Short mmCIF file of C-alpha atoms in Angstrom, two decimals:
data_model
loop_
_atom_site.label_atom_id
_atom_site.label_comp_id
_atom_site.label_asym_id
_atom_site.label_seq_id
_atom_site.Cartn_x
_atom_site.Cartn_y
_atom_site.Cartn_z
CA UNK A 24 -38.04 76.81 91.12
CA UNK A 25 -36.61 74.23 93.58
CA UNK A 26 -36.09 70.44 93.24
CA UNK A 27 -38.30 68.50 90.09
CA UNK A 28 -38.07 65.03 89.51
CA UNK A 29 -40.18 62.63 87.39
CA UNK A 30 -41.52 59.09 87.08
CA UNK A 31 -43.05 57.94 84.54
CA UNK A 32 -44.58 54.82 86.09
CA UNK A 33 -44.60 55.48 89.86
CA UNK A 34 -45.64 58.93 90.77
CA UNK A 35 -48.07 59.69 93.45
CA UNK A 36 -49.46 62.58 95.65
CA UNK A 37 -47.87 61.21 98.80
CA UNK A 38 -44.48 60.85 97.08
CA UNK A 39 -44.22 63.92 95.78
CA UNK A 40 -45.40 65.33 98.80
CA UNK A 41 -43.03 63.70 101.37
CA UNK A 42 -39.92 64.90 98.90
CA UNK A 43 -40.49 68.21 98.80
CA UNK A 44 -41.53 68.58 102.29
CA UNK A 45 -37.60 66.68 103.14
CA UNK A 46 -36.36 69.06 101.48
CA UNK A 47 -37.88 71.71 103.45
CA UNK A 48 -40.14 73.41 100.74
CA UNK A 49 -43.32 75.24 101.40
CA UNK A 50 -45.29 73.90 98.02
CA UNK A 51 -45.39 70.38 96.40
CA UNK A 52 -46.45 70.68 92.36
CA UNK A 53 -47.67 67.90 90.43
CA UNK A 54 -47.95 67.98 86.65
CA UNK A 55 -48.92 65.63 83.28
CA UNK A 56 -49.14 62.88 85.77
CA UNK A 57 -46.16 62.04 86.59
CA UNK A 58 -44.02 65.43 87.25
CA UNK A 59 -43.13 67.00 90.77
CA UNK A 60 -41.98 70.45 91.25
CA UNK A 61 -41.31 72.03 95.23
CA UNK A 62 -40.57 75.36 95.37
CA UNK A 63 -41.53 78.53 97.74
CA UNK A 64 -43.99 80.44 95.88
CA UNK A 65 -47.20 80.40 93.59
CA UNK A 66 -46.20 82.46 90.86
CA UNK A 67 -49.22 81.96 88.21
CA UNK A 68 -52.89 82.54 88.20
CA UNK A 69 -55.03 79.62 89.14
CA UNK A 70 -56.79 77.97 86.82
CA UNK A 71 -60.22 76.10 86.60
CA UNK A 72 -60.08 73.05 88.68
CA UNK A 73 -60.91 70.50 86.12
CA UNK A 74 -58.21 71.40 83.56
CA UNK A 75 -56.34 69.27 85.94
CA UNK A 76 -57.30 66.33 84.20
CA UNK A 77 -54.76 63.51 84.76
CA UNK A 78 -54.12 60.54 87.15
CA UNK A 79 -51.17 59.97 88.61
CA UNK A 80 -49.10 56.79 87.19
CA UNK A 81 -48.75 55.34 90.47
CA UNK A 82 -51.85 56.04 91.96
CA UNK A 83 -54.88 56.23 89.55
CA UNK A 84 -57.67 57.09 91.81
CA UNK A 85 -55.54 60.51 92.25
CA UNK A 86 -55.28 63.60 90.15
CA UNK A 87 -51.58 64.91 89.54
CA UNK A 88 -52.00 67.90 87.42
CA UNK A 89 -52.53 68.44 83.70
CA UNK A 90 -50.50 69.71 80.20
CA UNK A 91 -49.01 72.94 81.60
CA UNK A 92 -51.34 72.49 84.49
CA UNK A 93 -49.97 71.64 88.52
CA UNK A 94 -51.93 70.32 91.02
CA UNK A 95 -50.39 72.72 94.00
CA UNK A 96 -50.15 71.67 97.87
CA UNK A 97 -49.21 73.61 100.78
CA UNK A 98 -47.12 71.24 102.86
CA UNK A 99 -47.15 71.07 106.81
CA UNK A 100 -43.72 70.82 107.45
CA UNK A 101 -41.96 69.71 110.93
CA UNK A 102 -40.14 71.98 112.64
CA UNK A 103 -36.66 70.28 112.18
CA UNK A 104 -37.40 70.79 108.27
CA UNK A 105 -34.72 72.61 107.15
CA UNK A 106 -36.32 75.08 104.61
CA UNK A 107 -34.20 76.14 101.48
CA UNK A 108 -33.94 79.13 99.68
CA UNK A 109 -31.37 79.16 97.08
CA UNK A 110 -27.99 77.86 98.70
CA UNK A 111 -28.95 79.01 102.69
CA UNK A 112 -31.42 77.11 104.70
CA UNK A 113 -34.27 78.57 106.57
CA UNK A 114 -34.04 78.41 110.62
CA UNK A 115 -36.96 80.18 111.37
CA UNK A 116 -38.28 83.43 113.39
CA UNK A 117 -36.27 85.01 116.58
CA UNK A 118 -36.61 87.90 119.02
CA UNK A 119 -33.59 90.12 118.33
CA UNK A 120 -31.25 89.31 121.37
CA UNK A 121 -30.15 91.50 123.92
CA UNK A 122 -27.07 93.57 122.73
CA UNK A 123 -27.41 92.76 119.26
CA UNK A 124 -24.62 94.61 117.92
CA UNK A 125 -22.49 91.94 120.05
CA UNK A 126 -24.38 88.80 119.28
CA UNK A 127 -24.57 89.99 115.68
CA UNK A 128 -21.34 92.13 114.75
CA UNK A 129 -22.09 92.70 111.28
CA UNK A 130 -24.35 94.68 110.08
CA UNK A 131 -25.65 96.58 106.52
CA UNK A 132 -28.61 98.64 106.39
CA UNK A 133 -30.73 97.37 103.00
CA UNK A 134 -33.79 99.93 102.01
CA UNK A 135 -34.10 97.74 99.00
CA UNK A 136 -34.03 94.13 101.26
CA UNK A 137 -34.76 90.65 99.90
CA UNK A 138 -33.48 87.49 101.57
CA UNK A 139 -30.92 86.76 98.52
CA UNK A 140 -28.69 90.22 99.05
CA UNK A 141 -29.14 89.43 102.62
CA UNK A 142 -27.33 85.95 102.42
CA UNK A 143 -25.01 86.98 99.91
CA UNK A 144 -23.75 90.28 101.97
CA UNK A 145 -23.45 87.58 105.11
CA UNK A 146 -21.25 84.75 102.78
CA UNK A 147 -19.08 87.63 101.85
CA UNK A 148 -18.27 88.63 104.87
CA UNK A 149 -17.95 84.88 105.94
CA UNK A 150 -20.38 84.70 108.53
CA UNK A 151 -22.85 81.05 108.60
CA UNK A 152 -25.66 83.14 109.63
CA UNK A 153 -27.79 85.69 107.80
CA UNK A 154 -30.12 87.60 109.95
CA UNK A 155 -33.13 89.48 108.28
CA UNK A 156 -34.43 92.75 110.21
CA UNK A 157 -36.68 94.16 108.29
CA UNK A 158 -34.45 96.93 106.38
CA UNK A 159 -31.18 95.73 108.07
CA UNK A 160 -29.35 92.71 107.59
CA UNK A 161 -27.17 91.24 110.29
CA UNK A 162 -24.23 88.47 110.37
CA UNK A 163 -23.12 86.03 112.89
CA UNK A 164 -22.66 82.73 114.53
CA UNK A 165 -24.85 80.92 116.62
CA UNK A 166 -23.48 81.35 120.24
CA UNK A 167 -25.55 81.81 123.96
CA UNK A 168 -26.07 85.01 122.84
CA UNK A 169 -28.30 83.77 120.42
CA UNK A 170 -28.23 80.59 120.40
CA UNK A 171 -31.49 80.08 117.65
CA UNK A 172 -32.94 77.34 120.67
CA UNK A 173 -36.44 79.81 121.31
CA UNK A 174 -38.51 79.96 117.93
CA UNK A 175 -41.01 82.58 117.75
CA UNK A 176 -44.39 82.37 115.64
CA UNK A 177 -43.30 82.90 111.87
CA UNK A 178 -46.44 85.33 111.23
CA UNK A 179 -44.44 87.82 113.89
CA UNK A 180 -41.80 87.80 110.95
CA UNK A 181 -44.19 87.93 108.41
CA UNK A 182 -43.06 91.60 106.92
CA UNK A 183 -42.76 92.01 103.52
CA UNK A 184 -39.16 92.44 101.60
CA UNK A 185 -38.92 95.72 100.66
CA UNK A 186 -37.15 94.41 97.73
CA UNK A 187 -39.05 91.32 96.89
CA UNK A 188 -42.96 90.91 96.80
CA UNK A 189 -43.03 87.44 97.77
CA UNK A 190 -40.47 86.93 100.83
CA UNK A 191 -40.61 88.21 104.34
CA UNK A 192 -37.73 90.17 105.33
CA UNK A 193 -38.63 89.62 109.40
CA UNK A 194 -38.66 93.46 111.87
CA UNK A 195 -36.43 95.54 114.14
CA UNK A 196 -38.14 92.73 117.34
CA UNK A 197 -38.46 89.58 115.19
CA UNK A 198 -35.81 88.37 112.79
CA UNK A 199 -35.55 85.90 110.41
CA UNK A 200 -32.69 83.60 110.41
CA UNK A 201 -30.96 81.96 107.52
CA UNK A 202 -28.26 79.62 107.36
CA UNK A 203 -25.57 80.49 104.85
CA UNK A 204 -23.36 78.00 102.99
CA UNK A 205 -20.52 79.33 105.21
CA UNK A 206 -18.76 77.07 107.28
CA UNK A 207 -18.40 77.41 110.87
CA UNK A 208 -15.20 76.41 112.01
CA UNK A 209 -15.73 76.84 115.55
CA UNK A 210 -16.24 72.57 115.96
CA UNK A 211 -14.15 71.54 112.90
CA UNK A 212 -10.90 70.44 114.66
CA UNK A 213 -10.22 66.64 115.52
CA UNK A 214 -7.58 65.09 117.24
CA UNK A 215 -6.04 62.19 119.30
CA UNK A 216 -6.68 62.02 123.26
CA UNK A 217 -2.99 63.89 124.21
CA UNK A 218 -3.03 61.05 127.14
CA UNK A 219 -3.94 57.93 126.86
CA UNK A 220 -7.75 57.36 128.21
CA UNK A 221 -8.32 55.59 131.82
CA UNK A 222 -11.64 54.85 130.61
CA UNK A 223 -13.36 52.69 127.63
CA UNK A 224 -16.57 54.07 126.94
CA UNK A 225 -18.83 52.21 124.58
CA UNK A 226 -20.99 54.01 121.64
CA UNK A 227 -23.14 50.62 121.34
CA UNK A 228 -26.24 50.82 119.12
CA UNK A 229 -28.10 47.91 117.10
CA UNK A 230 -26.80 48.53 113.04
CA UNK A 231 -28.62 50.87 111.63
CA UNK A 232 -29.48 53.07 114.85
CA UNK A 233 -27.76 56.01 113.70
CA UNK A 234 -23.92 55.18 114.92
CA UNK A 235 -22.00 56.90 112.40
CA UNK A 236 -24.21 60.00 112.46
CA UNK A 237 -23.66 60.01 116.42
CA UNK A 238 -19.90 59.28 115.99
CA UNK A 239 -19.56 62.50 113.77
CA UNK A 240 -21.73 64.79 116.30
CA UNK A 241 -19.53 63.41 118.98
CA UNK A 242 -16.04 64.05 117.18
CA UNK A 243 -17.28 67.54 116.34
CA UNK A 244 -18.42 68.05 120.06
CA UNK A 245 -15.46 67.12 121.68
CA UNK A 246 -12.81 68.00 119.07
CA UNK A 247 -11.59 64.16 119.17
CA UNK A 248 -11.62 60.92 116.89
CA UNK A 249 -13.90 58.05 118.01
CA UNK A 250 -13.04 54.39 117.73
CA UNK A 251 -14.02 51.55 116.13
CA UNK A 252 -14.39 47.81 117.21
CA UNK A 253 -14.20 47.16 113.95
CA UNK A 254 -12.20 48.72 110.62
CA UNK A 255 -14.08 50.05 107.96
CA UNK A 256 -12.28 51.69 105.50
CA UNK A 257 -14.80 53.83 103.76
CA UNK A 258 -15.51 55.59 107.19
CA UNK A 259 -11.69 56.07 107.66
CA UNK A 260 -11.70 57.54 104.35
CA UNK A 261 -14.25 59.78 105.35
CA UNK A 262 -12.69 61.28 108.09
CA UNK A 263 -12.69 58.97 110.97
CA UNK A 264 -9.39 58.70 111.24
CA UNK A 265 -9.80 56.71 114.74
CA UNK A 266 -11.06 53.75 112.71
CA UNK A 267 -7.79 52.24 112.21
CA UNK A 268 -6.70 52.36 115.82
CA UNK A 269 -7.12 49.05 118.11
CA UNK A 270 -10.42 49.74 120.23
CA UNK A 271 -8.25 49.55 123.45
CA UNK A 272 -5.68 51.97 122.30
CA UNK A 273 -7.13 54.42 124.87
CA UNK A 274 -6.53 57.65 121.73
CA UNK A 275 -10.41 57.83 121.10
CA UNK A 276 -13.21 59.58 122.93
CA UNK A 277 -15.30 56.53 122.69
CA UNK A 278 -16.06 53.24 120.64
CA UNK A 279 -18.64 52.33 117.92
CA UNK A 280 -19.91 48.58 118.56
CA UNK A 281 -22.46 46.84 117.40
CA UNK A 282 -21.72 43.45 120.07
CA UNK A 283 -24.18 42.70 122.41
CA UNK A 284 -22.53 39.52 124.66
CA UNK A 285 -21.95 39.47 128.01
CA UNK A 286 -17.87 38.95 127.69
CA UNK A 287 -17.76 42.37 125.51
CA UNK A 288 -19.94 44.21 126.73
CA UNK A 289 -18.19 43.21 130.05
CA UNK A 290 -14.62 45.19 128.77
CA UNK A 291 -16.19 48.48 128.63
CA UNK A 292 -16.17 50.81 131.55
CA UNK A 293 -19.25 52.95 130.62
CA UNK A 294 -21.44 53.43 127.44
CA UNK A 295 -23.91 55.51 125.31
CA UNK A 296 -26.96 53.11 124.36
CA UNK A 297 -27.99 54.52 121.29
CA UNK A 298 -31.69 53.16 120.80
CA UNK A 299 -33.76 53.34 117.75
CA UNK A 300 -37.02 52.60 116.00
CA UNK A 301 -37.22 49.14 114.78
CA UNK A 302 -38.92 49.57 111.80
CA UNK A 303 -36.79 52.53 110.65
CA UNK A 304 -33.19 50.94 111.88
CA UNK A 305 -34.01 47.61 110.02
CA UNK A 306 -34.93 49.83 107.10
CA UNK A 307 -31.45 51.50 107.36
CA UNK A 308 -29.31 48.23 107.98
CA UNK A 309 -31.03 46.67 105.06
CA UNK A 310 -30.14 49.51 102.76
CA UNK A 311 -26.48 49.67 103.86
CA UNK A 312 -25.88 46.27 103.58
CA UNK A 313 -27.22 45.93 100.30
CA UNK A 314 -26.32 49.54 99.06
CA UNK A 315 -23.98 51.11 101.08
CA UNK A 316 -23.57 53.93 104.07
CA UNK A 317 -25.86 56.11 102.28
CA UNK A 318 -27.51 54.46 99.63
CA UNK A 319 -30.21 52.73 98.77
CA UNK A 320 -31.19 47.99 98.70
CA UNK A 321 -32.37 47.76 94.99
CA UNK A 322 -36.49 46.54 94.79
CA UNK A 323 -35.56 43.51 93.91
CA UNK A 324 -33.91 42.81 97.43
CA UNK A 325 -37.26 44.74 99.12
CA UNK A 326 -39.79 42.38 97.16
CA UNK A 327 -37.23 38.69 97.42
CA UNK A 328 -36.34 37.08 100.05
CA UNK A 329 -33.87 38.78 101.43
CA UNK A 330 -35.85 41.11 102.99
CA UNK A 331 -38.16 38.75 105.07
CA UNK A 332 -35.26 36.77 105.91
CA UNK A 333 -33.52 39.73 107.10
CA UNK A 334 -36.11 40.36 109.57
CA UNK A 335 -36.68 37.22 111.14
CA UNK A 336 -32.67 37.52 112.05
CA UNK A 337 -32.81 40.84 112.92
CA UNK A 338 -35.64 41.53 114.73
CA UNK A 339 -35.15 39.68 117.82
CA UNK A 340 -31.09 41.04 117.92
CA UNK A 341 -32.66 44.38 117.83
CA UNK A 342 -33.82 43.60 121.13
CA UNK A 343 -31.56 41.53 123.12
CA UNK A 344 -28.71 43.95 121.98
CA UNK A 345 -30.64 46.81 124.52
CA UNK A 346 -31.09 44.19 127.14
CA UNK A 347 -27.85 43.00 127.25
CA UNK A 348 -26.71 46.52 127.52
CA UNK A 349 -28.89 47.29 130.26
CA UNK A 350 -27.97 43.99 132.23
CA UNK A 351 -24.36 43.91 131.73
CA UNK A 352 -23.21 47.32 130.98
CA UNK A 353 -21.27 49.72 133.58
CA UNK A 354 -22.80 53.00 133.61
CA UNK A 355 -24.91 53.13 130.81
CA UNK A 356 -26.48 56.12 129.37
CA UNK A 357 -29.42 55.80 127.03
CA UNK A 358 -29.86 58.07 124.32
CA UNK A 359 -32.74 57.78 121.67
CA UNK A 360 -31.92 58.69 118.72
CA UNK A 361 -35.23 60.15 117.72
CA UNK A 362 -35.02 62.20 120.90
CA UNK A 363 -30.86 63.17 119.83
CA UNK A 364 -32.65 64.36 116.31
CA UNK A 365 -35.34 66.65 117.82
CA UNK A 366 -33.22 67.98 120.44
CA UNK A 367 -29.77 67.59 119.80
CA UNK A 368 -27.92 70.31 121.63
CA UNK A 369 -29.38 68.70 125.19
CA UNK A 370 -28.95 65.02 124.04
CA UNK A 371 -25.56 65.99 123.11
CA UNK A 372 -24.74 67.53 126.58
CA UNK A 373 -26.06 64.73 127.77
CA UNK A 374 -23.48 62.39 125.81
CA UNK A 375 -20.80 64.83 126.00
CA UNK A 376 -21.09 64.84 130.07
CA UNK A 377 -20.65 61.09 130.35
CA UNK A 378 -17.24 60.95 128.02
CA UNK A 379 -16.05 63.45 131.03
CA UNK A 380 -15.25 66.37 128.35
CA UNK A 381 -16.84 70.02 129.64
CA UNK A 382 -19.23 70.72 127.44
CA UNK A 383 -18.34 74.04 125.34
CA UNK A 384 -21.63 75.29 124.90
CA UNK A 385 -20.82 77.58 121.52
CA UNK A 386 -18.94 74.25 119.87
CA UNK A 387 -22.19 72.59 121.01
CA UNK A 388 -24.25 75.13 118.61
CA UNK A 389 -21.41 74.68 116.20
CA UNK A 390 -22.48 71.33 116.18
CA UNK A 391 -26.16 72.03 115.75
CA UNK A 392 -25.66 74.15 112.58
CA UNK A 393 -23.49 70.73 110.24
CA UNK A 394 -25.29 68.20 112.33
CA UNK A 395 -26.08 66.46 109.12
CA UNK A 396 -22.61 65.93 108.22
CA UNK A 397 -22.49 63.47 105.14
CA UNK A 398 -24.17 60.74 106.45
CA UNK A 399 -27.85 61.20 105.31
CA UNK A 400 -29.35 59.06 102.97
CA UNK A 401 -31.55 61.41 99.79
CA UNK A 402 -35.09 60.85 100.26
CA UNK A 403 -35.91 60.27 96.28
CA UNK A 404 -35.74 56.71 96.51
CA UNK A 405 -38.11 56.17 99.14
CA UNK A 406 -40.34 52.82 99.17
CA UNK A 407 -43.57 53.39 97.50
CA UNK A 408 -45.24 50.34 99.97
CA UNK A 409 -45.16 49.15 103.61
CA UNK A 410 -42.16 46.26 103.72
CA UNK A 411 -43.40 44.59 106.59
CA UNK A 412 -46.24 42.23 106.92
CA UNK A 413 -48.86 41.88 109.59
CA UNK A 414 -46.81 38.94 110.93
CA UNK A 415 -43.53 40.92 111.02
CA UNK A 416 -45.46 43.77 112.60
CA UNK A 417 -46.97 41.77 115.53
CA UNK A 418 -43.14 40.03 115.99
CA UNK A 419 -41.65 43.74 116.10
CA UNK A 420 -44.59 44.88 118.51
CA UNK A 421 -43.53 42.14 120.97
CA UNK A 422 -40.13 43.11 120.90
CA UNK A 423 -40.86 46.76 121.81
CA UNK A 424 -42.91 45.84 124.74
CA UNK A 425 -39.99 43.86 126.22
CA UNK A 426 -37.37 46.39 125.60
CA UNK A 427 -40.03 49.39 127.04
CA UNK A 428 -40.72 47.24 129.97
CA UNK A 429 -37.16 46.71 130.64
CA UNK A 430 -35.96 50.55 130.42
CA UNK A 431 -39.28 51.89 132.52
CA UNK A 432 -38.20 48.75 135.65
CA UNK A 433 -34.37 51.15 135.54
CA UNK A 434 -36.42 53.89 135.79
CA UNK A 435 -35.60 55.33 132.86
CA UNK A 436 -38.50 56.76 129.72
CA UNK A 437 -39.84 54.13 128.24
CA UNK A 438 -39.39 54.39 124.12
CA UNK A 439 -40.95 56.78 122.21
CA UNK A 440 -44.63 56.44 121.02
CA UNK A 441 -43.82 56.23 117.51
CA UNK A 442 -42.24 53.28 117.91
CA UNK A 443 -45.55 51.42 118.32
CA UNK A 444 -47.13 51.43 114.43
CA UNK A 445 -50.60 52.92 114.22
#
């Protein structure tokens, strides 16, 4: 019952796969060879294992399904997977907090529970968070109360609904948490510095390491625009209304660049370095230049040679931008952005501390709960094939050496394992 999408030509187990499991469902369906359903539950009977009788069109050595017949996975899925049901998304299984009637001020007792009249009692009464326990439902924010940081096993919130076979509806210790399509206003106002700022702090990040995504947790954060070295109007149309200020007007929190010579990196006072995977920021630069902030380089660009082109330029900037930072920046932070996705609410602190703003730990989980903002790309049009050859892949492993080499002599981690390909 959740997303479906078709190809005709292309589908494959993987693909199929990987998009439901974005999207945060439990199952991945594959049908008439070339049809994926995701959804929550197994609502049929099986049947016999060789009525599914039909190779995928992208992949024939596979089997996707048959005529009314789905080929049904249970996907792994990581823990940042936000899990959907309906309209709220699934945050997982919590110990009730201490004084719960504080942490969680509304309550309704439900004999008849399923997680739908749950969320829907919870977006009534305007609260972003519906709270499953057992036969009561709860409402609230996310705050240091309970501040959804300390997940708990999901069998200990594995009791049935009392009004729906197939959900859990969590118990009086361990609750389930869903996330309602309510917005929390708590980290929604933005604003001009009231003085003007003694200090010019860079947000400096090779295109395509996640800038405008850490721009928007910032703003929210802080409650003030960021900057821009450059103007781009569709991100001041989007909200960031600092674009269209000079960088050195001293009104913004901090400033995007993408420059990596000595002279500007020189006119900053301090700076977040935000560092990312090569592979996946070349990936994302690629697609924006060639389809936008979040869209999507048309195949043709992947297979001609743009793409190979692209990389011999890029690939080496990718790393003398981070070792230009780290040689001629002022007080320079380093944030990774994989590490920022896993564990924002620290990461942010982190980012939050060196712009000199207290950290407000509730706007912080404010933050955590829209930390998407609109500046995701949709999964559905992923690459079916590995762009990069052998030769671009021993190039880019070079380059990660240096760069890990030159963070560990600072003393600071080294980047993450993932960014070495297996």
């Amino acid at each position: 019952r959740g997303v479906s999408f078709f190809d005709y030509k292309k589908m494959t187990v993987f693909r199929c796969q990987d998009n439901c499991a974005e999207r945060g469902y439990l199952y991945a369906g594959l049908e008439f060879g070339a049809e994926c359903y995701c959804g929550h539950k197994v609502q049929a009977p099986n049947a016999s294992e060789s009525e599914c009788n039909m190779e995928c069109k992208g992949e024939r050595s596979s089997t996707c399904g048959g005529a009314n017949r789905l080929s049904i996975y249970r996907l792994e899925l990581a823990q940042e997977s936000a899990r959907r049901y309906g309209s709220a998304i699934f945050r997982g299984c919590f110990r009730q907090p201490d004084n719960v009637t504080i942490a969680l001020p509304a309550s309704q007792p439900m004999p008849n529970m399923s997680v739908d009249k749950c969320v829907d009692f919870c977006t009534e009464k305007e609260f972003p968070l519906s709270v499953l326990a057992g036969t009561v439902c709860r409402c609230g924010f996310p705050t240091t109360l309970f501040p959804l940081h300390e997940r708990e096993d999901e069998q200990l919130c594995a009791q049935r609904c009392a009004g729906e076979e197939f959900e859990s509806c969590g118990t009086t210790e361990f609750l389930l948490v869903y996330q309602t399509q309510v917005q929390d206003n708590r980290c929604m106002d933005r604003r001009f510095l009231p003085t003007r700022s003694k200090q010019l702090v860079a947000l400096a990040s090779f295109p395509g390491a996640g800038n405008t995504w850490a721009r928007h947790l910032i703003e929210l954060a802080t409650g003030f625009y960021t900057g821009s070295y450059y103007f781009d109007g569709s991100l001041y149309n989007k909200g960031f209304k600092g674009e269209r200020d000079h960088w050195r007007s001293g009104r913004t929190i901090c400033i995007k660049t993408h420059e990596s010579g000595q002279k500007e990196i020189e006119a900053f006072d301090a700076a977040i370095l935000l560092i990312r995977n090569p592979y996946k920021a070349l990936m994302a630069e690629f697609n924006r230049k060639y389809g936008g902030h979040i869209g999507f380089a048309a195949h043709a660009h992947w297979r001609g040679k743009e793409w190979p082109e692209f990389v011999a330029n890029y690939a080496p900037w990718w790393a003398t931008h981070t070792l230009d930072w780290l040689r001629f920046g002022r007080k320079v932070l380093v944030v990774h952005f994989e590490d920022l996705k896993q564990d924002l609410f620290k990461q942010l602190k982190r980012m939050v501390g060196l712009l000199g703003i207290a950290a407000c730990e509730d706007r912080l989980l404010c933050v955590e709960g829209q930390k998407d903002g609109n500046f995701k790309r949709s999964g559905l049009r992923k690459l079916e094939y590995d762009p990069y050859t052998p030769e671009m892949r021993k190039m880019i492993s070079g380059y990660i050496r240096t760069v890990d080499a030159a963070l560990k002599l600072r003393n600071l981690s080294g980047v993450p394992d993932d960014y070495y390909p297996r």
